[in-house]
CSV table of C-alpha atoms in Angstrom, one decimal:
chain,number,residue,atom,x,y,z
R,278,MET,CA,-0.1,0.0,0.0
R,279,THR,CA,1.3,3.4,-1.0
R,280,ILE,CA,0.2,6.3,1.3
R,281,CYS,CA,0.6,10.1,0.9
R,282,PRO,CA,1.0,12.0,4.2
R,283,THR,CA,1.3,15.8,3.4
R,284,VAL,CA,3.7,18.3,5.0
R,285,LEU,CA,2.8,22.1,4.9
R,286,PHE,CA,5.4,24.5,6.2
R,287,ASP,CA,6.1,28.4,6.6
R,288,THR,CA,9.2,30.0,7.7
R,289,LYS,CA,8.8,28.8,11.4
R,290,GLU,CA,7.3,25.4,11.6
R,291,SER,CA,6.1,22.4,9.6
R,292,ILE,CA,2.8,20.8,9.7
R,293,LEU,CA,2.2,17.0,9.2
R,294,ILE,CA,-1.2,15.8,7.9
R,295,ASP,CA,-1.5,12.1,8.8
R,296,THR,CA,1.0,9.9,10.3
R,297,GLY,CA,1.1,6.5,8.4
R,298,MET,CA,0.8,2.8,9.7
R,299,PRO,CA,2.7,1.9,12.9
R,300,GLY,CA,6.3,2.0,12.3
R,301,SER,CA,6.0,4.7,9.5
R,302,ALA,CA,7.2,7.6,11.5
R,303,PRO,CA,11.0,7.3,10.8
R,304,GLY,CA,10.4,6.9,7.0
R,305,ILE,CA,8.3,9.9,7.0
R,306,LEU,CA,10.8,12.1,8.9
R,307,GLU,CA,13.5,10.8,6.6
R,308,LEU,CA,11.5,11.9,3.6
R,309,ILE,CA,10.7,15.4,5.0
R,310,GLN,CA,14.5,15.9,5.7
R,311,ARG,CA,15.3,14.8,2.2
R,312,ALA,CA,12.8,17.4,0.9
R,313,GLY,CA,14.9,19.9,2.5
R,314,ILE,CA,12.3,20.9,5.1
R,315,ARG,CA,14.2,22.0,8.2
R,316,GLN,CA,11.4,23.8,10.0
R,317,ARG,CA,10.5,22.2,13.4
R,318,LEU,CA,7.5,19.8,13.2
R,319,SER,CA,5.2,21.4,15.7
R,320,THR,CA,1.7,20.1,14.8
R,321,ILE,CA,0.0,17.0,13.2
R,322,LEU,CA,-3.4,17.3,11.8
R,323,LEU,CA,-5.4,14.1,11.5
R,324,THR,CA,-8.0,13.4,8.8
R,325,HIS,CA,-9.6,10.6,10.7
R,326,GLN,CA,-9.3,7.6,12.8
R,327,ASP,CA,-8.1,4.7,10.5
R,328,ILE,CA,-5.0,3.1,11.4
R,329,ASP,CA,-3.0,3.8,8.2
R,330,HIS,CA,-3.6,7.5,9.1
R,331,ILE,CA,-3.0,7.5,13.0
R,332,GLY,CA,-0.7,4.3,13.4
R,333,GLY,CA,2.6,6.3,13.4
R,334,LEU,CA,1.2,9.0,15.8
R,335,PRO,CA,2.6,7.3,19.1
R,336,THR,CA,6.1,7.5,17.8
R,337,PHE,CA,5.8,11.0,16.6
R,338,LYS,CA,4.5,12.0,20.1
R,339,ALA,CA,7.2,10.0,22.0
R,340,ASP,CA,9.9,11.6,20.0
R,341,ILE,CA,8.8,15.2,19.7
R,342,PRO,CA,7.8,16.9,23.1
R,343,GLY,CA,5.0,19.5,22.9
R,344,LEU,CA,3.6,18.2,19.8
R,345,LEU,CA,0.2,19.5,18.9
R,346,VAL,CA,-2.3,16.9,17.6
R,347,TYR,CA,-5.7,18.1,16.0
R,348,ALA,CA,-8.7,15.8,15.3
R,349,HIS,CA,-12.3,16.3,14.9
R,350,GLU,CA,-14.3,15.5,18.1
R,351,LYS,CA,-16.4,12.7,16.5
R,352,ASP,CA,-13.1,10.6,16.0
R,353,GLN,CA,-11.5,11.8,19.2
R,354,ALA,CA,-12.3,8.9,21.5
R,355,VAL,CA,-11.2,6.4,19.0
R,356,ILE,CA,-7.8,8.3,18.6
R,357,ASN,CA,-7.5,8.6,22.3
R,358,GLY,CA,-7.8,4.9,22.7
R,359,LYS,CA,-11.1,5.0,24.4
R,360,GLN,CA,-13.1,3.2,21.8
R,361,PRO,CA,-12.1,0.5,19.2
R,362,MET,CA,-11.3,1.6,15.6
R,363,LEU,CA,-14.2,1.1,13.4
R,364,LYS,CA,-12.4,-1.2,10.7
R,365,VAL,CA,-9.5,-2.8,12.4
R,366,GLN,CA,-10.0,-6.6,13.7
R,367,LEU,CA,-7.9,-7.0,17.0
R,368,GLU,CA,-6.4,-10.3,15.7
R,369,ARG,CA,-5.1,-8.4,12.6
R,370,LEU,CA,-3.8,-5.5,14.6
R,371,ALA,CA,-2.0,-7.9,17.0
R,372,GLY,CA,-0.4,-9.7,14.1
R,373,LEU,CA,0.7,-6.5,12.6
R,374,LEU,CA,2.2,-5.1,15.8
R,375,ALA,CA,4.1,-8.5,16.4
R,376,THR,CA,6.2,-7.6,13.3
R,377,LEU,CA,7.2,-4.2,14.5
R,378,PRO,CA,10.2,-3.2,16.8
R,379,LYS,CA,9.4,-3.6,20.5
R,380,LYS,CA,9.6,0.4,21.1
R,381,THR,CA,7.1,0.9,18.2
R,382,GLN,CA,4.8,-1.7,20.0
R,383,SER,CA,5.3,-0.1,23.3
R,384,ASP,CA,4.5,3.3,22.0
R,385,PHE,CA,1.4,1.9,20.1
R,386,ASN,CA,0.0,0.2,23.1
R,387,ALA,CA,0.6,3.2,25.4
R,388,ALA,CA,-1.3,5.3,23.0
R,389,PHE,CA,-4.2,3.1,21.8
R,390,VAL,CA,-4.4,-0.1,23.9
R,391,LYS,CA,-3.9,1.2,27.3
R,392,PRO,CA,-3.7,4.9,26.9
R,393,THR,CA,-1.7,6.9,29.6
R,394,SER,CA,-2.7,10.1,28.3
R,395,ALA,CA,-4.9,11.8,25.6
R,396,ASN,CA,-3.4,11.6,22.0
R,397,VAL,CA,-5.6,14.5,20.8
R,398,ASN,CA,-4.9,17.9,22.5
R,399,ARG,CA,-6.7,20.1,20.1
R,400,ILE,CA,-10.1,19.8,18.5
R,401,LYS,CA,-10.9,21.2,15.1
R,402,VAL,CA,-14.2,22.5,14.0
R,403,ASP,CA,-15.8,22.5,10.5
R,404,GLY,CA,-15.2,25.9,8.8
R,405,GLU,CA,-12.4,26.7,11.2
R,406,THR,CA,-9.1,28.3,9.7
R,407,LEU,CA,-6.2,26.9,11.4
R,408,PRO,CA,-3.3,29.5,11.6
R,409,PHE,CA,-0.5,27.4,10.0
R,410,ALA,CA,1.3,27.8,6.7
R,411,GLY,CA,-0.7,30.8,5.7
R,412,GLY,CA,-4.0,29.3,6.5
R,413,ILE,CA,-5.6,25.9,6.6
R,414,LYS,CA,-9.5,25.7,6.3
R,415,VAL,CA,-11.1,22.6,8.0
R,416,ILE,CA,-13.8,20.7,6.1
R,417,HIS,CA,-15.8,18.1,8.0
R,418,THR,CA,-16.6,15.4,5.5
R,419,PRO,CA,-18.3,12.6,7.5
R,420,GLY,CA,-19.0,9.2,6.0
R,421,HIS,CA,-15.7,7.3,5.6
R,422,THR,CA,-15.6,7.9,9.5
R,423,PRO,CA,-17.8,10.0,11.6
R,424,GLY,CA,-15.0,12.5,12.2
R,425,HIS,CA,-13.4,12.6,8.8
R,426,VAL,CA,-12.1,16.0,7.8
R,427,CYS,CA,-10.3,17.5,4.7
R,428,PHE,CA,-8.1,20.5,4.7
R,429,TYR,CA,-7.9,23.2,2.1
R,430,HIS,CA,-4.7,25.2,1.9
R,431,LEU,CA,-5.5,28.7,1.3
R,432,PRO,CA,-2.4,30.1,-0.4
R,433,SER,CA,-1.8,27.1,-2.6
R,434,LYS,CA,-5.5,26.3,-3.4
R,435,THR,CA,-4.8,22.7,-2.5
R,436,LEU,CA,-7.4,20.3,-1.1
R,437,VAL,CA,-5.8,17.6,1.2
R,438,ALA,CA,-8.6,15.1,0.8
R,439,GLY,CA,-7.7,12.2,3.3
R,440,ASP,CA,-9.9,9.3,2.1
R,441,ALA,CA,-12.8,11.3,1.0
R,442,MET,CA,-11.7,10.7,-2.5
R,443,VAL,CA,-9.0,8.6,-4.3
R,444,ILE,CA,-6.9,8.8,-7.4
R,445,GLU,CA,-6.7,5.7,-9.6
R,446,ASN,CA,-4.8,5.9,-12.9
R,447,GLY,CA,-5.0,9.6,-13.0
R,448,GLU,CA,-8.8,9.6,-12.3
R,449,LEU,CA,-10.3,11.3,-9.4
R,450,LYS,CA,-12.9,9.0,-7.7
R,451,GLY,CA,-15.1,9.0,-4.6
R,452,PRO,CA,-14.3,7.1,-1.3
R,453,VAL,CA,-13.6,3.3,-1.4
R,454,GLU,CA,-17.2,1.8,-1.0
R,455,ALA,CA,-15.8,-1.4,0.9
R,456,LEU,CA,-14.1,0.9,3.4
R,457,THR,CA,-16.7,3.5,3.9
R,458,PRO,CA,-19.4,2.5,6.5
R,459,ASP,CA,-21.9,5.5,5.6
R,460,LEU,CA,-21.2,5.8,1.8
R,461,ARG,CA,-24.3,8.0,1.2
R,462,THR,CA,-23.1,10.5,3.9
R,463,ALA,CA,-19.6,10.4,2.3
R,464,LEU,CA,-20.8,11.2,-1.0
R,465,GLN,CA,-23.1,13.9,0.1
R,466,SER,CA,-20.0,15.4,1.9
R,467,LEU,CA,-18.1,15.9,-1.4
R,468,LYS,CA,-20.4,18.6,-2.2
R,469,LYS,CA,-18.9,20.9,0.3
R,470,PHE,CA,-15.9,21.3,-2.0
R,471,LYS,CA,-17.9,23.2,-4.5
R,472,MET,CA,-17.4,26.3,-2.5
R,473,TYR,CA,-13.7,26.3,-2.8
R,474,ASP,CA,-11.3,27.4,-5.6
R,475,ILE,CA,-9.4,24.1,-5.7
R,476,GLU,CA,-6.5,23.8,-8.2
R,477,ASN,CA,-4.6,20.9,-6.7
R,478,VAL,CA,-6.0,17.9,-4.8
R,479,ILE,CA,-3.9,15.4,-2.6
R,480,CYS,CA,-5.5,12.1,-1.9
R,481,TYR,CA,-3.9,9.8,0.7
R,482,HIS,CA,-4.3,7.0,-1.7
R,483,GLY,CA,-3.2,8.2,-5.1
R,484,GLY,CA,-1.2,11.3,-4.5
R,485,ARG,CA,-1.4,14.7,-6.1
R,486,LEU,CA,-3.7,15.7,-9.0
R,487,ARG,CA,-3.7,18.9,-11.0
R,488,GLY,CA,-5.9,20.4,-13.7
R,489,ASN,CA,-9.8,20.9,-13.8
R,490,ILE,CA,-10.0,19.8,-10.2
R,491,ARG,CA,-13.4,21.7,-9.8
R,492,GLU,CA,-14.8,20.1,-12.8
R,493,ARG,CA,-13.7,16.6,-11.8
R,494,ILE,CA,-15.2,17.0,-8.4
R,495,ALA,CA,-18.4,18.4,-9.9
R,496,ALA,CA,-18.6,15.3,-12.0
R,497,LEU,CA,-18.5,13.1,-8.9
R,498,THR,CA,-21.2,15.1,-7.1
R,499,ASP,CA,-23.4,15.7,-10.0
R,500,ARG,CA,-24.2,12.0,-10.0
R,501,ILE,CA,-25.3,11.9,-6.5
């Protein structure tokens, strides 16, 4: 599985959107360094509760003191380890963790299995503009999970779509049906994008797409 976490940055700090699977943190940090981004990682924005988006969070938190972690309140309890994840079977999770280094296992268990503190220390609200990297608009897009959100980066006119949409063979598509418990709501959520001047979209599964983005999104929502 190829995933596409996103980094936004300004002159003072960098912001990471989603953290990958358990064990992903070192690789993500290495890629940030390779990209020449030297600004301090101060904040993590989570699009939603799925394990491929929050799995790396415990390692980031353990290694970066004072890290701010934002999530929507409707996914907060899961991300804080107070409720089970919607789509992960415990047996599969145990098998995955068994393949990872002991420290990664320990960090994960302390965050999600037997949490010693809250993972989320900031709540983001639909329509809020976060004061990072020139401004990031929060768009609540429930359906894939109750607290799924997308982020619109104002200066670059880029939509970071999480799992609200995917890109396959250069084509923009809606959420993956088999992984979306409330598909009807998820498709309705896409209509929120019409009010934004989107020139680029980054999907967690598929990467970045440019060109006629508003028309492509309209083609998805017009069929709903």
